[in-house]
Short mmCIF file of C-alpha atoms in Angstrom, two decimals:
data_model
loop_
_atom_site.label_atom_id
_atom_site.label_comp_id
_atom_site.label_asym_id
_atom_site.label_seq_id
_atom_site.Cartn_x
_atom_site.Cartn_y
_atom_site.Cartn_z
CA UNK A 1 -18.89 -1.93 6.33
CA UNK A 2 -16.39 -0.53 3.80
CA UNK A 3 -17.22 -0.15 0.29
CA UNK A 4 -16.03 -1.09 -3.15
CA UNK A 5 -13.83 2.54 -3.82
CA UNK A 6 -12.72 2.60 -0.27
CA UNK A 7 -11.30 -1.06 -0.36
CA UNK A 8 -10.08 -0.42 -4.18
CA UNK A 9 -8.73 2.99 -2.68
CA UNK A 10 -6.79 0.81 0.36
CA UNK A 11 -5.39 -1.68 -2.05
CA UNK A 12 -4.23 1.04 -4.71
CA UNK A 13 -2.02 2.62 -1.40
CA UNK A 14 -0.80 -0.84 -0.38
CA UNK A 15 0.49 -1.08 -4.02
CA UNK A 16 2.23 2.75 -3.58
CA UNK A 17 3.79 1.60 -0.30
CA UNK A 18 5.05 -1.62 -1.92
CA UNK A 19 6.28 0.29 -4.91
CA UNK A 20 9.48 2.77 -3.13
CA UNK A 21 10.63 -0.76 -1.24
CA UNK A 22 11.17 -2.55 -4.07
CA UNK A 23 13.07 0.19 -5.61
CA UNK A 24 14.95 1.32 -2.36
CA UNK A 25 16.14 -2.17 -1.48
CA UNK A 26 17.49 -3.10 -5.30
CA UNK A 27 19.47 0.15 -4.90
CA UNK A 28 20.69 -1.02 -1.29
CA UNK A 29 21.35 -4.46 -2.11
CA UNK A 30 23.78 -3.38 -4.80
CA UNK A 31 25.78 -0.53 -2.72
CA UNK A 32 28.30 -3.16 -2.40
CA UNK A 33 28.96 -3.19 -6.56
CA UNK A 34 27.98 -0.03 -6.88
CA UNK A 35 30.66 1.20 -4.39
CA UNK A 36 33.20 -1.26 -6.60
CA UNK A 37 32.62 0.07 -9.97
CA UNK A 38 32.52 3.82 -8.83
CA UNK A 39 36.02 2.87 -7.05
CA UNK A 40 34.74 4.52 -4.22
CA UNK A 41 35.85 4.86 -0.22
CA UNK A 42 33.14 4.91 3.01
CA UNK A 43 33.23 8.45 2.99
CA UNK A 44 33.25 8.98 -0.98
CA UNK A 45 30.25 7.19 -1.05
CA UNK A 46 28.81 9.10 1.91
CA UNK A 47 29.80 12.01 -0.17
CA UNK A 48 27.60 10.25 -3.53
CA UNK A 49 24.86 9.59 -1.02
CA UNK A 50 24.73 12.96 0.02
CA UNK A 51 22.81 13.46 -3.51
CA UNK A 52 19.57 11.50 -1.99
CA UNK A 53 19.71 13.88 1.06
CA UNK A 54 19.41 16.67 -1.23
CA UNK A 55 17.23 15.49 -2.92
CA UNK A 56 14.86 14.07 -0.03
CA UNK A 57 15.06 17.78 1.54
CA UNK A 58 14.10 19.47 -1.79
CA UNK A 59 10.75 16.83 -1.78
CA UNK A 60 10.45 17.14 2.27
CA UNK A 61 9.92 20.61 2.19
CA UNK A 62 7.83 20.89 -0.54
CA UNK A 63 5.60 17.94 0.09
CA UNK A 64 3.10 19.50 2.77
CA UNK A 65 2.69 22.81 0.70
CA UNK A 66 1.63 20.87 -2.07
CA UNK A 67 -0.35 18.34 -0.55
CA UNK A 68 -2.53 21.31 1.21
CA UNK A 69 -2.87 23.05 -2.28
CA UNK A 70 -3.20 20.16 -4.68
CA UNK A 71 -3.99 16.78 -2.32
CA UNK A 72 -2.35 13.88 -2.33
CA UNK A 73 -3.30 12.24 -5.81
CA UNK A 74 -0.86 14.43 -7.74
CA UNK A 75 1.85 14.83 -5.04
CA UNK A 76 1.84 10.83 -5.29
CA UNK A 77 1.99 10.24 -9.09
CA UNK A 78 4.89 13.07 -9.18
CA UNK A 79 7.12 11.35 -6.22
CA UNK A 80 6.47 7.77 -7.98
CA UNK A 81 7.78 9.07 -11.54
CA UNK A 82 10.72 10.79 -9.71
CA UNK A 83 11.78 7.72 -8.27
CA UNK A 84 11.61 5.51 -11.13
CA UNK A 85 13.67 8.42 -13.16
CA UNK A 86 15.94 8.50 -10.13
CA UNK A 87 16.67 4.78 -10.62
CA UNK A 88 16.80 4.69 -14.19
CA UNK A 89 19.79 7.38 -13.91
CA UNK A 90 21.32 5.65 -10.96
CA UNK A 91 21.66 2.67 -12.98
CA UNK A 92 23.14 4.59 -15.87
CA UNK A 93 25.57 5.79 -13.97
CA UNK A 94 26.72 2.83 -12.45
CA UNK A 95 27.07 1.63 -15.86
CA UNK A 96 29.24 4.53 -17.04
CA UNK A 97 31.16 4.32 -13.56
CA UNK A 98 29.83 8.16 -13.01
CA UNK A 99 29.66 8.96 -9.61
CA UNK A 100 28.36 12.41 -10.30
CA UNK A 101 25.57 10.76 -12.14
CA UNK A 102 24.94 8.33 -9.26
CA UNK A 103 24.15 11.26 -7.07
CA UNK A 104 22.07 12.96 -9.61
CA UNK A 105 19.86 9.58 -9.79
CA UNK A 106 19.77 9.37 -5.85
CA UNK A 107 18.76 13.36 -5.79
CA UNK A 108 15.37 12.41 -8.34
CA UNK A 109 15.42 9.53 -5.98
CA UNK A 110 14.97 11.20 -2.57
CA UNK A 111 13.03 13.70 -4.05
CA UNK A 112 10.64 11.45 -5.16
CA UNK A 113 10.55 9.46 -1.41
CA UNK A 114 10.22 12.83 0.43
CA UNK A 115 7.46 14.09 -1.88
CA UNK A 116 5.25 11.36 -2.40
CA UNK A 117 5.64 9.53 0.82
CA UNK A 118 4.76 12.20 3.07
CA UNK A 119 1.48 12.58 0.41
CA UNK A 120 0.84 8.11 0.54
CA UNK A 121 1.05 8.60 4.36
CA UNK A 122 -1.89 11.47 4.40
CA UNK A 123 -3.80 9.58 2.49
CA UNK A 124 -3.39 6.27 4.40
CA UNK A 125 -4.21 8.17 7.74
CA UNK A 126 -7.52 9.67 5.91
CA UNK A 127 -8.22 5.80 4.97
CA UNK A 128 -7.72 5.70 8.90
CA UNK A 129 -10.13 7.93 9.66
CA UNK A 130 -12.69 6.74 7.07
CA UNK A 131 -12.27 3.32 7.85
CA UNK A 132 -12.29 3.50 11.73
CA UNK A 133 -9.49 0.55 11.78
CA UNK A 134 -5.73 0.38 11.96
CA UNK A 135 -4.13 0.62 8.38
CA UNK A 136 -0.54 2.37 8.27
CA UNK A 137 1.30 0.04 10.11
CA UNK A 138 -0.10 -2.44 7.46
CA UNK A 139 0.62 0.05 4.78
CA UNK A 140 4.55 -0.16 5.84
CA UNK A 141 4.07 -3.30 6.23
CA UNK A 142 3.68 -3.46 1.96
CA UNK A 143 6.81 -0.97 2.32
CA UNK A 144 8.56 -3.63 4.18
CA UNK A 145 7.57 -6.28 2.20
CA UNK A 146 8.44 -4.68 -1.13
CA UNK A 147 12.34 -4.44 0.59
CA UNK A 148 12.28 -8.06 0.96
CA UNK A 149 11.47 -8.98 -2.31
CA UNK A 150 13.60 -6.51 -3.92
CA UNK A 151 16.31 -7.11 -1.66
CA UNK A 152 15.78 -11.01 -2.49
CA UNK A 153 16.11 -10.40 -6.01
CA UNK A 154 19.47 -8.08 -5.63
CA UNK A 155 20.53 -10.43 -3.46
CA UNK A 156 20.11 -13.03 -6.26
CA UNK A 157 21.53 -10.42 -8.61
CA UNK A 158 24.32 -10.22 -6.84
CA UNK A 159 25.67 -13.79 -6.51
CA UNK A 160 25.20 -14.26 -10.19
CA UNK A 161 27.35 -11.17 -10.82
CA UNK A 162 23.93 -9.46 -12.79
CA UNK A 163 24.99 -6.27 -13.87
CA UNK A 164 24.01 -3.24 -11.69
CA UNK A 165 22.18 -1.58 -14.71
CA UNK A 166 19.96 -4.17 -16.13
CA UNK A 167 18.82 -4.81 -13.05
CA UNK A 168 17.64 -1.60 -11.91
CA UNK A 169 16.43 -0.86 -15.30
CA UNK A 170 13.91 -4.03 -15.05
CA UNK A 171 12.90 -2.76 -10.93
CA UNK A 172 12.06 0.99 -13.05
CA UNK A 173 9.65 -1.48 -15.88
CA UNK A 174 8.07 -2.93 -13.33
CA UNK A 175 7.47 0.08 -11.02
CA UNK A 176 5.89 2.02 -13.87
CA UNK A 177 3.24 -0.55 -14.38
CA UNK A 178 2.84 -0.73 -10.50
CA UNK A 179 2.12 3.15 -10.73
CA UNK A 180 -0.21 3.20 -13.72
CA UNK A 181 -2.63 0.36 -12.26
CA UNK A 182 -2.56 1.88 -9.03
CA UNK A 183 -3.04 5.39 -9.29
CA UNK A 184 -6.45 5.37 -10.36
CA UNK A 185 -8.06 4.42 -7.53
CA UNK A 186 -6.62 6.95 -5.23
CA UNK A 187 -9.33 9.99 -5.16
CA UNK A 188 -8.62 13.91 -5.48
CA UNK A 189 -8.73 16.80 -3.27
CA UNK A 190 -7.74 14.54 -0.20
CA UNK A 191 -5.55 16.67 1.61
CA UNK A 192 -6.28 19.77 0.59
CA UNK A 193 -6.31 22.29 3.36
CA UNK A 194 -9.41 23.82 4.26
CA UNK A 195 -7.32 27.06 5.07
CA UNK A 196 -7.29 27.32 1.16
CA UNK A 197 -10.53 27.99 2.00
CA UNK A 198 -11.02 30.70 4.31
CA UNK A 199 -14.81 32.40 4.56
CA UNK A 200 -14.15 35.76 3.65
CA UNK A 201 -16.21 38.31 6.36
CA UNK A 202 -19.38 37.31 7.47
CA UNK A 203 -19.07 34.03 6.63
CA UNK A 204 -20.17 32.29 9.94
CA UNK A 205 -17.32 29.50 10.06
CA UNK A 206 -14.69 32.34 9.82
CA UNK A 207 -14.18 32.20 14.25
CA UNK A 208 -13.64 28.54 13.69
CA UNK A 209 -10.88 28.96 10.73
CA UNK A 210 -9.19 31.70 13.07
CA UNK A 211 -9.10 30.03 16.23
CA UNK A 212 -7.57 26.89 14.15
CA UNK A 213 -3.65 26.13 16.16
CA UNK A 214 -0.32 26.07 14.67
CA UNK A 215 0.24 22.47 14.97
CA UNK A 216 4.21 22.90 15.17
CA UNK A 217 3.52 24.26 18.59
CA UNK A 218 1.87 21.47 20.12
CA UNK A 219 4.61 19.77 22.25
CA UNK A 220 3.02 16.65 22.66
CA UNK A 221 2.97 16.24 18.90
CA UNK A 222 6.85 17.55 18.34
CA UNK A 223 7.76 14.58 21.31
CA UNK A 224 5.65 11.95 18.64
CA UNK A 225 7.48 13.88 15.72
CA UNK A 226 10.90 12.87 18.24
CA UNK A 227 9.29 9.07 18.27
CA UNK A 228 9.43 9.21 14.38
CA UNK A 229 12.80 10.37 13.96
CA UNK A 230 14.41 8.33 16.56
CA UNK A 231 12.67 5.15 14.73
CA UNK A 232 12.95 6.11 11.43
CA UNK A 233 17.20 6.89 11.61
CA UNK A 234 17.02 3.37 12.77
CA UNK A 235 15.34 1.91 9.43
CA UNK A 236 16.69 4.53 6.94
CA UNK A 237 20.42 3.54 8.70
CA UNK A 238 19.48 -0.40 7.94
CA UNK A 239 18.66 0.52 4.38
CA UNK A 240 21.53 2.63 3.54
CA UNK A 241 24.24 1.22 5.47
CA UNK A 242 23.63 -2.48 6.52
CA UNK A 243 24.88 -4.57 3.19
CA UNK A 244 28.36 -2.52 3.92
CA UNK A 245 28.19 -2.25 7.58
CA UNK A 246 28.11 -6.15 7.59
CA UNK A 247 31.19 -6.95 4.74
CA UNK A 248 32.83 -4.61 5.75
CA UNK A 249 32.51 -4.33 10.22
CA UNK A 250 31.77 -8.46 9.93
CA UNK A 251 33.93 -9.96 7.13
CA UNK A 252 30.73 -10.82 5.14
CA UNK A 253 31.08 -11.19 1.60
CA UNK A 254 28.43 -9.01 -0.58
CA UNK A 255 26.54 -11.65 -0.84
CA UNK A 256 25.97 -12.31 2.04
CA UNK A 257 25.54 -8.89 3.31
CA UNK A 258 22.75 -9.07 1.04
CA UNK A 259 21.27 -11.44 2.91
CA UNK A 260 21.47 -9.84 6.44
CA UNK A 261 19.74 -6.81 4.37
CA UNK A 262 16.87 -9.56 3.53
CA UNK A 263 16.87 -10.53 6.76
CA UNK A 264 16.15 -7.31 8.45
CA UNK A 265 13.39 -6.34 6.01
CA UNK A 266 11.16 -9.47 6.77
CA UNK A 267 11.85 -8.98 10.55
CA UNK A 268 10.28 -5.52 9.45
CA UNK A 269 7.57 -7.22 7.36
CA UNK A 270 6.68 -9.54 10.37
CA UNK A 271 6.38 -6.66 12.95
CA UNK A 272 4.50 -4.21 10.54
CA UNK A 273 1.66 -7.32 9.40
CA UNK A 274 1.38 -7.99 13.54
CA UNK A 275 1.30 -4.66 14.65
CA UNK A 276 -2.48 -4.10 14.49
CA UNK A 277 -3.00 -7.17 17.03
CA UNK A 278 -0.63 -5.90 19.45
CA UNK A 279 -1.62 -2.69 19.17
CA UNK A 280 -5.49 -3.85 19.88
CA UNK A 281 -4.18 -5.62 22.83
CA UNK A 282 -1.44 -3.36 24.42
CA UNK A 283 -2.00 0.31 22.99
CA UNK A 284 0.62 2.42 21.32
CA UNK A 285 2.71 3.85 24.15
CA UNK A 286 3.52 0.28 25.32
CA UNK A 287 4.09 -1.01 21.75
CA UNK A 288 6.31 1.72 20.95
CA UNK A 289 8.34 1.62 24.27
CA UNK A 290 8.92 -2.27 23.48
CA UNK A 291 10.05 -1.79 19.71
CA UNK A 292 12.50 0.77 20.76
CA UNK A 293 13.90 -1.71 23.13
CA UNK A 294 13.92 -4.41 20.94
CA UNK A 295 15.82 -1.57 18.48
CA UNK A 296 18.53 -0.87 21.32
CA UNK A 297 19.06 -4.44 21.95
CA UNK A 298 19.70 -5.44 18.21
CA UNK A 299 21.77 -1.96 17.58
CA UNK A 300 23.66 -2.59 20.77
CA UNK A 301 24.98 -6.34 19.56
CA UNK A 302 25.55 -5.31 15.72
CA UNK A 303 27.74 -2.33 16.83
CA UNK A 304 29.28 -4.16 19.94
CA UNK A 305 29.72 -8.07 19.55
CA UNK A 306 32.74 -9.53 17.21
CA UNK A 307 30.77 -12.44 16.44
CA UNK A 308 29.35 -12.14 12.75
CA UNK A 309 26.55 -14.96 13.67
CA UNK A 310 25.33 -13.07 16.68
CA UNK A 311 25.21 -9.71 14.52
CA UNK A 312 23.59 -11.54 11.65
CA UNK A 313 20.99 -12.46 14.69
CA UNK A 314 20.61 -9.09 16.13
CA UNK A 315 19.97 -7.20 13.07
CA UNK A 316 16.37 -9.37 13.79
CA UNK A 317 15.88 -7.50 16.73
CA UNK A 318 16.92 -4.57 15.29
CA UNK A 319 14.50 -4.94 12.13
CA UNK A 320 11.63 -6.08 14.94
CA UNK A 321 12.17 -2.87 16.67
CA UNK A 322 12.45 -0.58 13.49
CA UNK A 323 9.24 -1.85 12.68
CA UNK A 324 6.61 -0.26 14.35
CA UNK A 325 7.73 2.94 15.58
CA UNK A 326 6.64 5.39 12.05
CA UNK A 327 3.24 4.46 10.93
CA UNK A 328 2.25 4.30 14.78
CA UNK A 329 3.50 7.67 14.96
CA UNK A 330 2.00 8.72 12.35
CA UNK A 331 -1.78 7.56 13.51
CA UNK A 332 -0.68 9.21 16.62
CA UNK A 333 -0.38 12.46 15.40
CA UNK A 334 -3.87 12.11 13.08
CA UNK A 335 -5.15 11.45 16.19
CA UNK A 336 -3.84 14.33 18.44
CA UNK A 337 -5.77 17.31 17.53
CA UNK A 338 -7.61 19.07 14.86
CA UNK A 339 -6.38 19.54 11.35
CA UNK A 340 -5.00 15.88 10.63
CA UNK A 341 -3.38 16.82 7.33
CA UNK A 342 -1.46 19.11 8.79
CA UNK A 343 -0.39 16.94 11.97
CA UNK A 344 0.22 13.92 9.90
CA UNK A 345 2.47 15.80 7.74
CA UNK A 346 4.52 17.58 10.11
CA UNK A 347 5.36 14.07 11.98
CA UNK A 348 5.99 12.27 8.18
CA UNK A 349 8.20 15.43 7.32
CA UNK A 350 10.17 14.76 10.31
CA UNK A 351 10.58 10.95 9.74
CA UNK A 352 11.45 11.61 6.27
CA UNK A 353 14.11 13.74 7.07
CA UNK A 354 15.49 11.22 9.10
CA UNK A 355 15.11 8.43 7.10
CA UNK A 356 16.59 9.68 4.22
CA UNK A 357 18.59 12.48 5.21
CA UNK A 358 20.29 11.64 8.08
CA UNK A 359 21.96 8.13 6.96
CA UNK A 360 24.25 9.09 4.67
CA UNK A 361 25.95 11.67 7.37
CA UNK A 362 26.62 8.36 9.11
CA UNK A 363 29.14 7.63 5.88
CA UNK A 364 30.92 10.80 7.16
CA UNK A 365 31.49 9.06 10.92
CA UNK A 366 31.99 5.63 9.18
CA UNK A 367 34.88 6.59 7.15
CA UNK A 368 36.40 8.57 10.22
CA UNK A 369 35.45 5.59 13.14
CA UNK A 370 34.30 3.25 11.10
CA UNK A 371 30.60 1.81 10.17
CA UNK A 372 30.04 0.25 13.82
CA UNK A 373 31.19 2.66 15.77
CA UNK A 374 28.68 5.56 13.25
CA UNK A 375 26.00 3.62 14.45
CA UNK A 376 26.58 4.60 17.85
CA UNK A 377 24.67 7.36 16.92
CA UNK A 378 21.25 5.73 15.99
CA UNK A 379 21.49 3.57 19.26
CA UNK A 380 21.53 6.83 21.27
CA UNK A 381 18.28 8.17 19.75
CA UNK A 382 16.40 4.63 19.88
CA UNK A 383 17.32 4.72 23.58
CA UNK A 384 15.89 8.07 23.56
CA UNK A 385 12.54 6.90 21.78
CA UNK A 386 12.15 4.69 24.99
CA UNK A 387 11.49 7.20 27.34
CA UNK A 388 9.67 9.27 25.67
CA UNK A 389 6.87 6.30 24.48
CA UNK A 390 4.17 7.67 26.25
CA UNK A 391 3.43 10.31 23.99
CA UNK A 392 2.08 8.05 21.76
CA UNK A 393 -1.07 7.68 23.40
CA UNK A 394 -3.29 10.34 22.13
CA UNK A 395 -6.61 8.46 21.51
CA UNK A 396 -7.89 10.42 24.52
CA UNK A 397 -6.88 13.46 23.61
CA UNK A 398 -8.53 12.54 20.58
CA UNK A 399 -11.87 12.22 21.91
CA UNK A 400 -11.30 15.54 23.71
CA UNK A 401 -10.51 17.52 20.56
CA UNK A 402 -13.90 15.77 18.99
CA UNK A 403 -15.64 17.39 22.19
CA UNK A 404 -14.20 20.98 21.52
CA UNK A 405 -14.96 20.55 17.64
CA UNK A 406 -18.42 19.69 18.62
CA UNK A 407 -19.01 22.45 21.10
CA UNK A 408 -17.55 25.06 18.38
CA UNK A 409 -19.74 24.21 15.60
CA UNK A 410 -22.67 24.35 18.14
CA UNK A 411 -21.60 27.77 19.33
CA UNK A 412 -21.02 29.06 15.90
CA UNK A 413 -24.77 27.32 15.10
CA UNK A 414 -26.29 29.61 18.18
CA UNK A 415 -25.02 32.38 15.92
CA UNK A 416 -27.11 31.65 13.54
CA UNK A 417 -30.59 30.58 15.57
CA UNK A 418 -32.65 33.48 16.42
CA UNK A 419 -33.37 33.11 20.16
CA UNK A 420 -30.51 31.49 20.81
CA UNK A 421 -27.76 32.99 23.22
CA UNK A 422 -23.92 32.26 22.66
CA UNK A 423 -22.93 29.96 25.15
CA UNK A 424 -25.84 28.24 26.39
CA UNK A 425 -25.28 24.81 27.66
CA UNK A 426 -25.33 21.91 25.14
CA UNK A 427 -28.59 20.54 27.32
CA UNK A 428 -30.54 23.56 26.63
CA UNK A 429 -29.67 23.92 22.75
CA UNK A 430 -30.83 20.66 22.43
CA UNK A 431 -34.38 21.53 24.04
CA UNK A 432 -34.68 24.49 21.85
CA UNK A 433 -33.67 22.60 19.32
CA UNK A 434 -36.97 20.24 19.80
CA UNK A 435 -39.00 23.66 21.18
CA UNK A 436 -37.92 24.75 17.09
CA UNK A 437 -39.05 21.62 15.64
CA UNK A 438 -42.62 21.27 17.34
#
């Protein structure tokens, strides 16, 4: 049974997840005018763009060292404000035709997605854990369905010729009031590593804390962290790129381009609201494996067939496949040893370096080879994400990590039992244990 704060606590997150979609799609739907106004080329706007990788790194990087020292309430109200002040200034300089400006705007932008992401994601995992059920793929789910209705309404935006800056200016009013309602039902001090609070000597849990693994070593967890960024290239390349890739590698007009956008983020939507009965039914390696085909199939006919109808139809797949491959990831690595904060993080850091970092160097290739033939590059690394699936299944390595924790606290509990000798079998501590009690 889950209680009032935990359900209030759930809902606040869906709200945070539904929050950076609205605001990421309004800014993708409108690359189109955007591009116009600044009188931009491909690569000039990769070069504009390049201000949300910056940005996205300067959040990436800082996100898990902040989480661990402050949890994930703070981390998440900072990256929310930054991207609302990233859009505001976006807007302002599409209004002043500033492309410097733009970039400044997508730099508070991506900082604000690498920051607080990584810190929503650590706290949806620990809502995971508490909860016993599947939640993150839900969680992007609200991500996904934020991009629709955002993308909807630039799409609308669009054909009536609203300008740029108004309309990002009401997404910013309406994400602030998002933030302040939801914010305070997310708790403090999740997140915060318990390495911040080392025993100094004597302290019995101090073997424990030492014999704690760096987590960046595991290689099981760095081929999930591999999943991620194979996965989320795919959806970061859809969001950057796909409004352009479709006008201008299809002949679409902006409008709709828009629409192909729309239509990729509720093939996202669908997959991420399914995701928890297939992954009930089928388990995560073979979910995984089938989303990156689905990914290959729908990458392979955008980049490859002439037809605009049949790449309008493909992007489907392609949103389908993009779908499911980060937040099951994610619970993957919560699930694949001790220390889940810092497992969760290291696999979000990773996907949030590719999601936001890596599309706009596919403006670099697109202005040399075009937008197609750049995304030759995201096809290769969902093909990859195919053969590696299986690492995705951790839930019995899981259990087996619960096993070790268990048998370490009991050792470092002999420690403190008078009578009791280190490394007794678990049968026989429990028989003292009773011997104690009578």
């Amino acid at each position: 049974m889950i209680d009032r704060a935990v359900r209030r606590r759930r809902q606040a997150l869906f709200l945070l997840f539904f929050l950076p979609g609205i605001a990421m799609s309004s800014w993708v739907t409108r690359t189109p005018d955007v591009r116009d106004q600044l009188g931009l080329s491909t690569g000039q706007m990769g070069l504009t763009l390049f201000g949300l990788s910056v940005g996205s790194m300067i959040g990436i990087l800082c996100s898990g060292r902040y989480v661990s020292r402050f949890g994930t309430r703070p981390v998440i109200a900072l990256g929310t404000l930054l991207i609302i002040a990233g859009t505001v200034v976006i807007g302002v300089g599409s209004a002043v035709s500033s492309a410097p400006l733009v970039a400044a705007g997508l730099c508070l932008f991506g900082a604000g997605m690498g920051g607080g992401e990584v810190a929503v994601n650590v706290d949806g995992a620990d809502v995971e854990r508490i909860t016993g059920t599947v939640v993150l793929p839900t969680l992007h789910g609200c991500f996904s369905l934020g991009t629709v209705i955002g993308g909807s309404a630039g799409m609308a935006a669009t054909a009536a010729a609203f300008p740029v800056h108004w309309h990002l200016m009401v997404v910013a009013l309406i994400a602030t009031g998002i933030l302040v309602h939801a914010l305070r039902a997310v708790p403090a001090g999740v997140g915060i590593s318990a390495a911040r609070e080392t025993p100094g000597p004597g302290s019995h849990s101090a073997p424990a804390q030492r014999s704690k693994p760096q987590v960046w070593k595991d290689r099981k967890l760095l081929l999930i962290g591999a999943i991620v960024l194979a996965m989320a290239l795919a959806e970061g390349a859809a969001n950057d790129w796909l409004p352009l890739l479709m006008v201008d590698g299809h002949g679409l007009d902006a409008a709709m381009g828009s629409l192909v956008f729309v239509g990729f983020a509720a093939a996202m939507t669908l997959g991420r609201f399914s995701g928890g009965f297939f992954l009930s039914r089928f388990g995560r390696a073979a979910v995984v494996r089938a989303s990156a085909v689905s990914g290959a199939v729908g990458l392979l006919l955008v980049i490859f067939s002439d037809n605009a109808a049949i790449a309008a139809t493909a992007v489907l797949f392609w949103g389908l496949g993009a779908s499911l491959g980060f937040p099951v990831a994610l619970s993957a690595a919560g699930d694949s040893g001790p220390d889940q904060t810092a497992r969760v993080s290291l696999v979000a850091i990773i996907g949030y370096v590719a999601f936001l970092v890596g599309p706009p160097t596919l403006g670099f290739l697109g202005d040399h080879y075009g937008l197609r033939s750049a995304m030759v590059v995201v096809l290769v690394f969902v093909a990859a994400a195919i053969l590696i699936a299986p690492a995705a299944d951790t839930r019995d390595r899981a259990a087996a990590t619960v096993d070790v924790d268990m048998d370490m606290d009991v050792d470092v509990a002999q420690r403190t039992r008078p009578g009791t000798q280190p490394g007794t079998p678990p049968a026989e501590q429990h028989r003292q244990r009773q011997g104690d009690r009578s």
